[in-house]
């Protein structure tokens, strides 16, 4: 028999849901696109004269070593863990090549990791002096509408509780100061910010080729807006919008895009991305809607896999003089993802309610991340083989010209290493504490310090990283 109090409660809940759905049908929450059209989209970043942060010198990779970094999603937990890795890396010096951070040639970020990646891409090692004070210990959540109310349920159903304005404005005021992708032009490291194109169900890369497909000018696009898109959790935020202008330019899509889109034997990831680009250029997609990059790849590796696939040379995106002198490349995947949580696996009942939704999202995010890691491993293996084949096919004169010196040289002397840095490498007790830190934009200072220390210790204790240092 069902009690009267339960029936009354069920009726109240039903009325509340119906009211929210009704309101959600009336309320529409959306963001305005910020990207500008151009008749001549560029394939590479050009830093305009007089751009912001003009005093920051251009950085380039020298020597025979390149380091790549991928910072996972996970809110400020991920940003703090990535910051700890970078800060500890900054303490390493090599006898021949100087500071280890000088060898960082590429940094990719998703969601919380994109905040650290974009700031490091803009300011380089100088970003480590003030990132903690400017972002990690600030109360970003106070700027957002996070209350649980009927009105917010309506807004969530209507597109999202928050537009991107507050988040973007906060990032601008505290970190980026109106910097655009034009301010990254010609710099090292190459910086990739990753979001999710929810219509095409593919990664969206804030890169020149992607914007060129939309006949849009990436050099004018705000870094703060890209980071906001990468961190836009569905429901909490309305999707960030990129408008396409297919009638504004006649520059053809790269040959590899049209070939991959039409090739039934291409990898599903590459084919889906290529078809998304052709849909953008053809006008079939007028507005690209972007959410958190972690939905499609919480490691931020798919963008690098796609970027490598889009290169017209066997060594790109490295320059030929970098590729010919390269002896070792290490790619560190900094993973601040949480392990399994909840106690419903020990009971017959559950998961249900909030735990059920969380468990389903975790399954999707983690399985996509693992698949992207596997694809990335295959890409790195093929890239190394491609560089070796190119180097060994050069005649002695061309090799000497690119190397900047003559003499004996082993064209096969090239090692690629991938290492993952994560909580579970610090032992079960410490991992349990770190996994308990929530995915939020605001964390207590004690949690920030715990995560920062953990990032440094995980780097120091990583066997592959230590072997890489010994090899240097």
CSV table of C-alpha atoms in Angstrom, one decimal:
chain,number,residue,atom,x,y,z
A,1,UNK,CA,0.0,0.0,0.0
A,2,UNK,CA,1.3,3.4,-0.9
A,3,UNK,CA,1.2,6.0,1.9
A,4,UNK,CA,-0.6,9.3,1.5
A,5,UNK,CA,2.5,11.3,2.2
A,6,UNK,CA,4.4,9.5,-0.5
A,7,UNK,CA,1.6,10.2,-3.0
A,8,UNK,CA,1.5,13.9,-2.1
A,9,UNK,CA,5.3,14.1,-2.5
A,10,UNK,CA,5.1,12.3,-5.9
A,11,UNK,CA,2.5,14.8,-7.0
A,12,UNK,CA,4.5,17.8,-5.9
A,13,UNK,CA,7.6,16.4,-7.7
A,14,UNK,CA,5.6,15.7,-10.9
A,15,UNK,CA,4.1,19.2,-10.9
A,16,UNK,CA,7.5,20.6,-10.4
A,17,UNK,CA,9.0,18.7,-13.3
A,18,UNK,CA,6.1,19.5,-15.6
A,19,UNK,CA,6.3,23.2,-14.7
A,20,UNK,CA,10.1,23.2,-15.4
A,21,UNK,CA,9.5,21.5,-18.7
A,22,UNK,CA,6.9,24.0,-19.6
A,23,UNK,CA,9.1,26.9,-18.7
A,24,UNK,CA,12.0,25.3,-20.5
A,25,UNK,CA,10.0,25.2,-23.6
A,26,UNK,CA,9.5,29.0,-23.4
A,27,UNK,CA,12.9,30.0,-22.2
A,28,UNK,CA,15.7,30.0,-24.7
A,29,UNK,CA,19.3,30.6,-23.5
A,30,UNK,CA,22.1,30.9,-26.1
A,31,UNK,CA,25.4,32.6,-26.8
A,32,UNK,CA,26.3,35.1,-29.6
A,33,UNK,CA,29.1,34.0,-31.9
A,34,UNK,CA,32.3,36.0,-31.6
A,35,UNK,CA,34.2,34.9,-34.7
A,36,UNK,CA,34.7,37.2,-37.6
A,37,UNK,CA,34.5,36.3,-41.3
A,38,UNK,CA,37.4,36.7,-43.7
A,39,UNK,CA,37.9,36.3,-47.4
A,40,UNK,CA,41.4,34.9,-47.0
A,41,UNK,CA,41.6,32.5,-44.1
A,42,UNK,CA,45.2,31.6,-43.1
A,43,UNK,CA,46.5,28.2,-42.5
A,44,UNK,CA,49.0,29.3,-39.9
A,45,UNK,CA,48.9,31.8,-37.1
A,46,UNK,CA,50.3,35.3,-37.9
A,47,UNK,CA,51.0,37.5,-35.0
A,48,UNK,CA,49.9,41.1,-35.9
A,49,UNK,CA,52.1,44.0,-35.2
A,50,UNK,CA,51.3,45.8,-31.9
A,51,UNK,CA,49.4,42.8,-30.5
A,52,UNK,CA,48.9,42.4,-26.8
A,53,UNK,CA,51.8,41.0,-24.8
A,54,UNK,CA,54.2,42.2,-27.5
A,55,UNK,CA,57.0,42.2,-25.0
A,56,UNK,CA,57.0,38.5,-24.7
A,57,UNK,CA,59.7,37.1,-26.9
A,58,UNK,CA,58.9,34.3,-29.4
A,59,UNK,CA,60.0,30.8,-28.2
A,60,UNK,CA,61.4,28.1,-30.4
A,61,UNK,CA,62.6,24.5,-29.7
A,62,UNK,CA,66.3,24.0,-30.1
A,63,UNK,CA,68.5,21.0,-29.7
A,64,UNK,CA,67.5,17.4,-30.2
A,65,UNK,CA,64.7,17.1,-27.7
A,66,UNK,CA,61.0,18.0,-27.9
A,67,UNK,CA,58.4,17.6,-25.1
A,68,UNK,CA,54.7,17.6,-25.6
A,69,UNK,CA,52.1,18.0,-22.9
A,70,UNK,CA,48.4,17.2,-22.7
A,71,UNK,CA,46.4,18.4,-19.8
A,72,UNK,CA,43.2,16.5,-19.0
A,73,UNK,CA,39.8,17.9,-18.0
A,74,UNK,CA,38.6,18.0,-14.4
A,75,UNK,CA,37.9,21.6,-13.5
A,76,UNK,CA,40.4,23.4,-11.2
A,77,UNK,CA,41.5,20.0,-9.9
A,78,UNK,CA,43.0,19.4,-13.3
A,79,UNK,CA,44.5,22.9,-13.6
A,80,UNK,CA,46.2,22.6,-10.3
A,81,UNK,CA,47.6,19.1,-11.0
A,82,UNK,CA,48.9,20.4,-14.4
A,83,UNK,CA,50.4,23.4,-12.7
A,84,UNK,CA,52.2,21.2,-10.3
A,85,UNK,CA,53.7,19.2,-13.2
A,86,UNK,CA,54.9,22.3,-15.0
A,87,UNK,CA,56.2,23.9,-11.8
A,88,UNK,CA,58.3,20.8,-11.0
A,89,UNK,CA,59.5,20.5,-14.6
A,90,UNK,CA,60.7,24.1,-14.3
A,91,UNK,CA,63.3,22.9,-11.7
A,92,UNK,CA,65.0,20.6,-14.1
A,93,UNK,CA,68.1,21.8,-16.0
A,94,UNK,CA,70.0,19.9,-18.6
A,95,UNK,CA,73.7,20.3,-19.1
A,96,UNK,CA,73.6,20.7,-22.8
A,97,UNK,CA,70.2,22.3,-23.5
A,98,UNK,CA,69.4,24.4,-20.4
A,99,UNK,CA,66.0,24.5,-18.7
A,100,UNK,CA,63.8,21.5,-19.5
A,101,UNK,CA,60.8,23.8,-20.1
A,102,UNK,CA,62.6,25.3,-23.1
A,103,UNK,CA,62.1,22.0,-24.8
A,104,UNK,CA,58.2,22.1,-24.6
A,105,UNK,CA,57.1,22.3,-28.2
A,106,UNK,CA,53.3,21.5,-27.9
A,107,UNK,CA,50.7,21.8,-25.2
A,108,UNK,CA,47.1,20.7,-25.5
A,109,UNK,CA,44.3,21.2,-23.0
A,110,UNK,CA,40.7,20.2,-22.3
A,111,UNK,CA,38.3,22.0,-19.9
A,112,UNK,CA,40.2,22.7,-16.7
A,113,UNK,CA,43.4,21.6,-18.3
A,114,UNK,CA,42.7,24.1,-21.2
A,115,UNK,CA,43.0,27.0,-18.7
A,116,UNK,CA,46.5,26.1,-17.8
A,117,UNK,CA,47.4,25.2,-21.4
A,118,UNK,CA,46.2,28.5,-22.8
A,119,UNK,CA,47.9,30.6,-20.1
A,120,UNK,CA,51.2,28.7,-20.5
A,121,UNK,CA,50.9,29.0,-24.3
A,122,UNK,CA,50.5,32.8,-24.0
A,123,UNK,CA,53.1,33.5,-21.4
A,124,UNK,CA,55.4,30.5,-21.4
A,125,UNK,CA,57.3,29.7,-18.1
A,126,UNK,CA,56.5,33.2,-16.8
A,127,UNK,CA,52.9,32.0,-16.4
A,128,UNK,CA,54.0,29.8,-13.5
A,129,UNK,CA,54.8,32.9,-11.4
A,130,UNK,CA,51.2,34.1,-11.0
A,131,UNK,CA,48.9,31.3,-12.2
A,132,UNK,CA,48.2,30.2,-8.6
A,133,UNK,CA,47.3,33.7,-7.5
A,134,UNK,CA,45.4,34.7,-10.7
A,135,UNK,CA,43.4,31.6,-11.1
A,136,UNK,CA,43.9,28.6,-8.8
A,137,UNK,CA,43.0,30.3,-5.5
A,138,UNK,CA,40.3,32.6,-6.9
A,139,UNK,CA,36.5,32.0,-6.4
A,140,UNK,CA,35.4,31.6,-10.0
A,141,UNK,CA,32.2,29.9,-9.0
A,142,UNK,CA,31.0,33.0,-7.2
A,143,UNK,CA,30.7,34.7,-10.7
A,144,UNK,CA,28.3,32.0,-11.9
A,145,UNK,CA,24.7,31.1,-11.3
A,146,UNK,CA,24.9,27.7,-9.5
A,147,UNK,CA,21.7,27.7,-7.4
A,148,UNK,CA,19.2,24.9,-7.6
A,149,UNK,CA,15.9,26.5,-8.4
A,150,UNK,CA,12.9,26.1,-10.7
A,151,UNK,CA,14.2,29.1,-12.8
A,152,UNK,CA,17.6,27.5,-13.3
A,153,UNK,CA,16.0,24.1,-14.2
A,154,UNK,CA,14.0,26.1,-16.8
A,155,UNK,CA,17.2,27.8,-18.1
A,156,UNK,CA,19.1,24.5,-18.2
A,157,UNK,CA,16.3,22.9,-20.3
A,158,UNK,CA,16.3,26.0,-22.5
A,159,UNK,CA,20.0,25.8,-23.4
A,160,UNK,CA,22.0,26.3,-20.2
A,161,UNK,CA,21.9,28.1,-16.8
A,162,UNK,CA,24.7,30.4,-17.7
A,163,UNK,CA,25.8,32.1,-21.0
A,164,UNK,CA,29.5,32.3,-21.6
A,165,UNK,CA,29.7,36.0,-20.8
A,166,UNK,CA,30.5,35.8,-17.1
A,167,UNK,CA,33.0,33.0,-17.6
A,168,UNK,CA,34.7,34.7,-20.6
A,169,UNK,CA,34.8,38.1,-18.8
A,170,UNK,CA,36.3,36.5,-15.7
A,171,UNK,CA,39.0,34.7,-17.7
A,172,UNK,CA,39.8,38.0,-19.5
A,173,UNK,CA,40.0,40.0,-16.4
A,174,UNK,CA,42.2,37.6,-14.5
A,175,UNK,CA,44.3,35.8,-17.1
A,176,UNK,CA,44.1,36.7,-20.8
A,177,UNK,CA,43.5,40.5,-20.8
A,178,UNK,CA,41.8,40.4,-24.3
A,179,UNK,CA,44.5,38.3,-25.9
A,180,UNK,CA,43.6,36.5,-29.1
A,181,UNK,CA,44.9,33.6,-31.0
A,182,UNK,CA,46.9,36.1,-33.0
A,183,UNK,CA,49.0,36.7,-29.9
A,184,UNK,CA,50.1,33.0,-30.1
A,185,UNK,CA,51.3,33.4,-33.7
A,186,UNK,CA,54.8,32.1,-34.5
A,187,UNK,CA,55.4,31.0,-30.9
A,188,UNK,CA,56.4,27.8,-29.3
A,189,UNK,CA,54.8,25.9,-27.8
A,190,UNK,CA,52.1,25.2,-30.3
A,191,UNK,CA,48.9,25.5,-28.2
A,192,UNK,CA,45.8,23.4,-28.8
A,193,UNK,CA,42.5,24.2,-27.1
A,194,UNK,CA,39.9,21.4,-27.5
A,195,UNK,CA,36.1,21.5,-27.3
A,196,UNK,CA,33.3,19.2,-28.5
A,197,UNK,CA,31.2,19.8,-31.6
A,198,UNK,CA,28.0,18.3,-30.3
A,199,UNK,CA,26.2,18.2,-33.7
A,200,UNK,CA,29.0,16.4,-35.6
A,201,UNK,CA,30.1,14.6,-32.4
A,202,UNK,CA,33.7,15.3,-33.1
A,203,UNK,CA,36.5,17.2,-31.4
A,204,UNK,CA,36.6,20.9,-32.3
A,205,UNK,CA,40.1,22.3,-32.5
A,206,UNK,CA,40.7,26.0,-32.1
A,207,UNK,CA,43.2,25.9,-34.9
A,208,UNK,CA,43.8,27.8,-38.2
A,209,UNK,CA,42.5,24.9,-40.4
A,210,UNK,CA,39.2,24.7,-38.4
A,211,UNK,CA,38.5,28.4,-38.7
A,212,UNK,CA,39.6,28.4,-42.3
A,213,UNK,CA,36.9,25.8,-43.0
A,214,UNK,CA,34.4,28.4,-41.6
A,215,UNK,CA,36.0,31.2,-43.6
A,216,UNK,CA,36.7,32.9,-40.3
A,217,UNK,CA,39.7,34.7,-38.8
A,218,UNK,CA,41.2,32.8,-35.9
A,219,UNK,CA,43.7,35.6,-35.2
A,220,UNK,CA,40.9,37.8,-33.9
A,221,UNK,CA,39.2,35.1,-31.7
A,222,UNK,CA,39.6,35.6,-28.0
A,223,UNK,CA,41.6,33.0,-26.0
A,224,UNK,CA,39.1,33.5,-23.2
A,225,UNK,CA,36.2,32.5,-25.4
A,226,UNK,CA,38.0,29.3,-26.5
A,227,UNK,CA,38.8,28.3,-22.9
A,228,UNK,CA,35.2,29.0,-22.0
A,229,UNK,CA,34.0,26.7,-24.8
A,230,UNK,CA,36.4,23.9,-23.7
A,231,UNK,CA,35.0,24.2,-20.1
A,232,UNK,CA,31.3,24.6,-21.0
A,233,UNK,CA,29.6,21.8,-19.1
A,234,UNK,CA,26.2,21.0,-20.6
A,235,UNK,CA,23.3,22.3,-18.6
A,236,UNK,CA,25.4,24.6,-16.5
A,237,UNK,CA,26.3,26.6,-19.7
A,238,UNK,CA,24.7,27.3,-23.0
A,239,UNK,CA,26.9,26.1,-25.9
A,240,UNK,CA,29.5,28.4,-27.2
A,241,UNK,CA,28.7,29.2,-30.9
A,242,UNK,CA,30.9,29.6,-33.9
A,243,UNK,CA,29.3,31.0,-37.0
A,244,UNK,CA,30.3,29.8,-40.4
A,245,UNK,CA,30.6,32.0,-43.5
A,246,UNK,CA,30.9,29.6,-46.5
A,247,UNK,CA,30.1,32.4,-49.0
A,248,UNK,CA,32.9,34.7,-47.8
A,249,UNK,CA,35.9,32.7,-49.2
A,250,UNK,CA,36.9,30.5,-52.1
A,251,UNK,CA,40.0,28.9,-50.5
A,252,UNK,CA,39.6,25.2,-51.0
A,253,UNK,CA,39.7,22.8,-48.0
A,254,UNK,CA,42.9,20.9,-47.6
A,255,UNK,CA,43.2,17.8,-49.9
A,256,UNK,CA,43.4,15.5,-46.9
A,257,UNK,CA,40.0,16.7,-45.6
A,258,UNK,CA,38.1,16.0,-48.8
A,259,UNK,CA,39.9,12.7,-49.2
A,260,UNK,CA,39.2,11.5,-45.6
A,261,UNK,CA,35.6,12.6,-45.8
A,262,UNK,CA,35.0,10.5,-48.9
A,263,UNK,CA,37.1,7.5,-47.9
A,264,UNK,CA,35.0,4.7,-46.3
A,265,UNK,CA,38.2,3.1,-45.1
A,266,UNK,CA,39.5,6.1,-43.2
A,267,UNK,CA,39.6,5.8,-39.4
A,268,UNK,CA,36.2,6.7,-38.0
A,269,UNK,CA,37.7,9.6,-35.9
A,270,UNK,CA,39.4,11.2,-38.9
A,271,UNK,CA,36.5,10.6,-41.2
A,272,UNK,CA,34.0,12.2,-38.8
A,273,UNK,CA,36.2,15.2,-38.3
A,274,UNK,CA,36.8,15.6,-42.0
A,275,UNK,CA,33.0,15.4,-42.7
A,276,UNK,CA,32.4,18.0,-40.0
A,277,UNK,CA,34.8,20.4,-41.8
A,278,UNK,CA,33.1,19.7,-45.2
A,279,UNK,CA,29.7,20.4,-43.6
A,280,UNK,CA,31.0,23.7,-42.3
A,281,UNK,CA,32.4,24.8,-45.6
A,282,UNK,CA,29.3,23.7,-47.6
A,283,UNK,CA,26.9,25.7,-45.5
A,284,UNK,CA,25.1,22.6,-44.2
A,285,UNK,CA,26.1,23.7,-40.7
A,286,UNK,CA,25.5,27.4,-40.1
A,287,UNK,CA,26.3,27.5,-36.4
A,288,UNK,CA,28.8,25.1,-34.7
A,289,UNK,CA,27.7,24.5,-31.1
A,290,UNK,CA,30.5,23.7,-28.6
A,291,UNK,CA,30.5,22.1,-25.2
A,292,UNK,CA,33.2,20.8,-22.8
A,293,UNK,CA,36.0,19.1,-24.7
A,294,UNK,CA,36.0,16.2,-22.2
A,295,UNK,CA,32.8,14.9,-23.6
A,296,UNK,CA,34.6,13.6,-26.7
A,297,UNK,CA,38.2,13.3,-25.4
A,298,UNK,CA,39.2,14.1,-21.8
A,299,UNK,CA,42.9,13.8,-22.6
A,300,UNK,CA,43.0,16.3,-25.4
A,301,UNK,CA,44.9,13.8,-27.6
A,302,UNK,CA,42.4,13.5,-30.5
A,303,UNK,CA,43.3,17.1,-31.6
A,304,UNK,CA,47.0,16.1,-31.9
A,305,UNK,CA,46.1,13.0,-33.8
A,306,UNK,CA,44.0,15.0,-36.2
A,307,UNK,CA,46.6,17.7,-36.5
A,308,UNK,CA,49.2,15.2,-37.4
A,309,UNK,CA,46.9,13.6,-40.0
A,310,UNK,CA,46.4,17.0,-41.6
A,311,UNK,CA,50.1,17.6,-42.2
A,312,UNK,CA,51.4,17.6,-45.8
A,313,UNK,CA,55.0,16.7,-44.8
A,314,UNK,CA,56.4,13.5,-43.1
A,315,UNK,CA,57.6,15.6,-40.2
A,316,UNK,CA,54.9,18.3,-39.6
A,317,UNK,CA,53.9,20.0,-37.4
A,318,UNK,CA,57.7,20.1,-36.7
A,319,UNK,CA,59.8,22.2,-38.9
A,320,UNK,CA,62.3,20.3,-41.1
A,321,UNK,CA,65.3,21.6,-39.2
A,322,UNK,CA,63.7,20.5,-35.9
A,323,UNK,CA,62.8,17.1,-37.3
A,324,UNK,CA,66.2,16.3,-38.7
A,325,UNK,CA,68.0,17.2,-35.5
A,326,UNK,CA,65.4,15.5,-33.3
A,327,UNK,CA,66.7,12.5,-31.3
A,328,UNK,CA,63.9,12.1,-28.7
A,329,UNK,CA,60.4,13.2,-28.1
A,330,UNK,CA,58.5,12.7,-24.9
A,331,UNK,CA,54.7,13.2,-24.6
A,332,UNK,CA,53.3,13.5,-21.1
A,333,UNK,CA,49.6,13.0,-20.6
A,334,UNK,CA,48.7,14.7,-17.4
A,335,UNK,CA,45.5,12.9,-16.2
A,336,UNK,CA,43.6,14.4,-13.3
A,337,UNK,CA,40.5,12.2,-13.9
A,338,UNK,CA,38.9,10.6,-10.9
A,339,UNK,CA,38.7,6.8,-10.4
A,340,UNK,CA,35.5,4.9,-9.7
A,341,UNK,CA,33.4,6.5,-6.9
A,342,UNK,CA,30.3,5.7,-4.8
A,343,UNK,CA,29.5,2.5,-2.8
A,344,UNK,CA,26.6,1.2,-4.9
A,345,UNK,CA,28.8,-1.6,-6.3
A,346,UNK,CA,28.7,-3.2,-2.9
A,347,UNK,CA,24.9,-3.2,-2.7
A,348,UNK,CA,22.1,-4.9,-4.6
A,349,UNK,CA,20.4,-1.5,-5.2
A,350,UNK,CA,21.7,1.4,-7.3
A,351,UNK,CA,23.0,3.4,-8.8
A,352,UNK,CA,20.1,5.7,-9.0
A,353,UNK,CA,19.3,9.4,-9.3
A,354,UNK,CA,22.4,11.7,-9.3
A,355,UNK,CA,24.7,8.7,-9.0
A,356,UNK,CA,23.2,7.0,-12.0
A,357,UNK,CA,23.7,10.1,-14.2
A,358,UNK,CA,27.2,10.6,-12.9
A,359,UNK,CA,28.1,6.9,-13.6
A,360,UNK,CA,26.8,7.1,-17.2
A,361,UNK,CA,28.7,10.3,-17.9
A,362,UNK,CA,31.9,8.8,-16.3
A,363,UNK,CA,31.6,5.7,-18.6
A,364,UNK,CA,31.3,7.8,-21.7
A,365,UNK,CA,34.1,10.2,-20.7
A,366,UNK,CA,36.6,7.5,-19.6
A,367,UNK,CA,35.9,5.2,-22.6
A,368,UNK,CA,36.4,8.0,-25.1
A,369,UNK,CA,39.6,9.1,-23.3
A,370,UNK,CA,41.0,5.5,-23.4
A,371,UNK,CA,40.2,5.2,-27.1
A,372,UNK,CA,41.9,8.5,-27.9
A,373,UNK,CA,45.0,7.4,-26.0
A,374,UNK,CA,45.2,4.2,-28.1
A,375,UNK,CA,44.8,6.1,-31.3
A,376,UNK,CA,47.4,8.6,-30.2
A,377,UNK,CA,49.9,5.8,-29.5
A,378,UNK,CA,49.4,4.5,-33.1
A,379,UNK,CA,49.8,8.0,-34.5
A,380,UNK,CA,53.1,8.6,-32.6
A,381,UNK,CA,54.5,5.3,-33.8
A,382,UNK,CA,53.6,6.0,-37.4
A,383,UNK,CA,54.9,9.6,-37.1
A,384,UNK,CA,58.3,8.3,-35.9
A,385,UNK,CA,58.5,5.9,-38.8
A,386,UNK,CA,57.6,8.6,-41.2
A,387,UNK,CA,60.3,11.0,-39.9
A,388,UNK,CA,63.0,8.2,-40.0
A,389,UNK,CA,62.1,7.3,-43.6
A,390,UNK,CA,62.3,11.0,-44.7
A,391,UNK,CA,65.6,11.5,-42.9
A,392,UNK,CA,67.2,8.4,-44.3
A,393,UNK,CA,66.1,9.3,-47.8
A,394,UNK,CA,67.9,12.7,-47.8
A,395,UNK,CA,71.1,13.1,-49.7
A,396,UNK,CA,74.2,14.0,-47.7
A,397,UNK,CA,74.2,17.7,-48.9
A,398,UNK,CA,70.6,18.3,-48.0
A,399,UNK,CA,70.9,16.6,-44.6
A,400,UNK,CA,74.0,18.7,-43.8
A,401,UNK,CA,72.2,21.9,-44.8
A,402,UNK,CA,69.2,21.1,-42.6
A,403,UNK,CA,71.3,19.9,-39.7
A,404,UNK,CA,73.5,23.0,-39.9
A,405,UNK,CA,76.6,20.9,-39.8
A,406,UNK,CA,78.3,18.1,-41.6
A,407,UNK,CA,79.8,14.8,-40.4
A,408,UNK,CA,78.4,11.4,-39.5
A,409,UNK,CA,74.8,11.1,-38.5
A,410,UNK,CA,72.5,8.2,-37.7
A,411,UNK,CA,69.2,9.0,-39.4
A,412,UNK,CA,67.4,6.2,-37.4
A,413,UNK,CA,68.5,7.6,-34.0
A,414,UNK,CA,65.0,8.8,-32.9
A,415,UNK,CA,63.0,7.7,-29.9
A,416,UNK,CA,59.4,8.6,-29.1
A,417,UNK,CA,58.0,8.0,-25.6
A,418,UNK,CA,54.5,8.5,-24.2
A,419,UNK,CA,53.9,8.6,-20.4
A,420,UNK,CA,50.8,9.1,-18.4
A,421,UNK,CA,51.0,11.0,-15.1
A,422,UNK,CA,48.0,10.3,-12.8
A,423,UNK,CA,46.8,10.1,-9.2
A,424,UNK,CA,47.0,6.3,-9.0
A,425,UNK,CA,50.8,6.5,-9.5
A,426,UNK,CA,51.1,8.1,-6.1
A,427,UNK,CA,49.8,5.1,-4.2
A,428,UNK,CA,46.3,4.1,-3.1
A,429,UNK,CA,46.0,6.2,0.0
A,430,UNK,CA,47.2,9.4,-1.6
A,431,UNK,CA,45.1,8.7,-4.8
A,432,UNK,CA,42.0,8.3,-2.6
A,433,UNK,CA,42.5,11.8,-1.2
A,434,UNK,CA,43.1,13.3,-4.6
A,435,UNK,CA,40.1,11.5,-6.2
A,436,UNK,CA,37.9,12.9,-3.4
A,437,UNK,CA,38.6,16.5,-4.7
A,438,UNK,CA,35.5,17.6,-6.6
A,439,UNK,CA,35.3,18.7,-10.2
A,440,UNK,CA,34.7,22.4,-9.6
A,441,UNK,CA,36.0,25.8,-10.7
A,442,UNK,CA,36.6,26.8,-7.0
A,443,UNK,CA,38.6,24.8,-4.5
A,444,UNK,CA,40.1,25.5,-1.0
A,445,UNK,CA,43.7,26.7,-0.9
A,446,UNK,CA,44.6,23.5,0.9
A,447,UNK,CA,43.3,21.4,-1.9
A,448,UNK,CA,45.2,23.5,-4.5
A,449,UNK,CA,48.4,22.9,-2.6
A,450,UNK,CA,47.8,19.2,-2.2
A,451,UNK,CA,47.1,18.9,-6.0
A,452,UNK,CA,50.1,21.0,-6.9
A,453,UNK,CA,52.4,18.9,-4.7
A,454,UNK,CA,50.9,15.8,-6.2
A,455,UNK,CA,51.6,16.9,-9.7
A,456,UNK,CA,55.3,17.5,-9.0
A,457,UNK,CA,55.7,14.3,-7.1
A,458,UNK,CA,54.0,12.3,-9.8
A,459,UNK,CA,56.4,13.7,-12.4
A,460,UNK,CA,59.4,13.0,-10.2
A,461,UNK,CA,58.2,9.4,-9.6
A,462,UNK,CA,57.3,8.6,-13.2
A,463,UNK,CA,59.7,5.9,-14.4
A,464,UNK,CA,59.4,6.8,-18.1
A,465,UNK,CA,60.1,10.5,-17.4
A,466,UNK,CA,63.2,9.6,-15.3
A,467,UNK,CA,64.5,7.3,-18.1
A,468,UNK,CA,63.9,10.2,-20.6
A,469,UNK,CA,66.1,12.5,-18.4
A,470,UNK,CA,68.8,9.9,-18.1
A,471,UNK,CA,68.8,9.5,-21.9
A,472,UNK,CA,69.2,13.3,-22.3
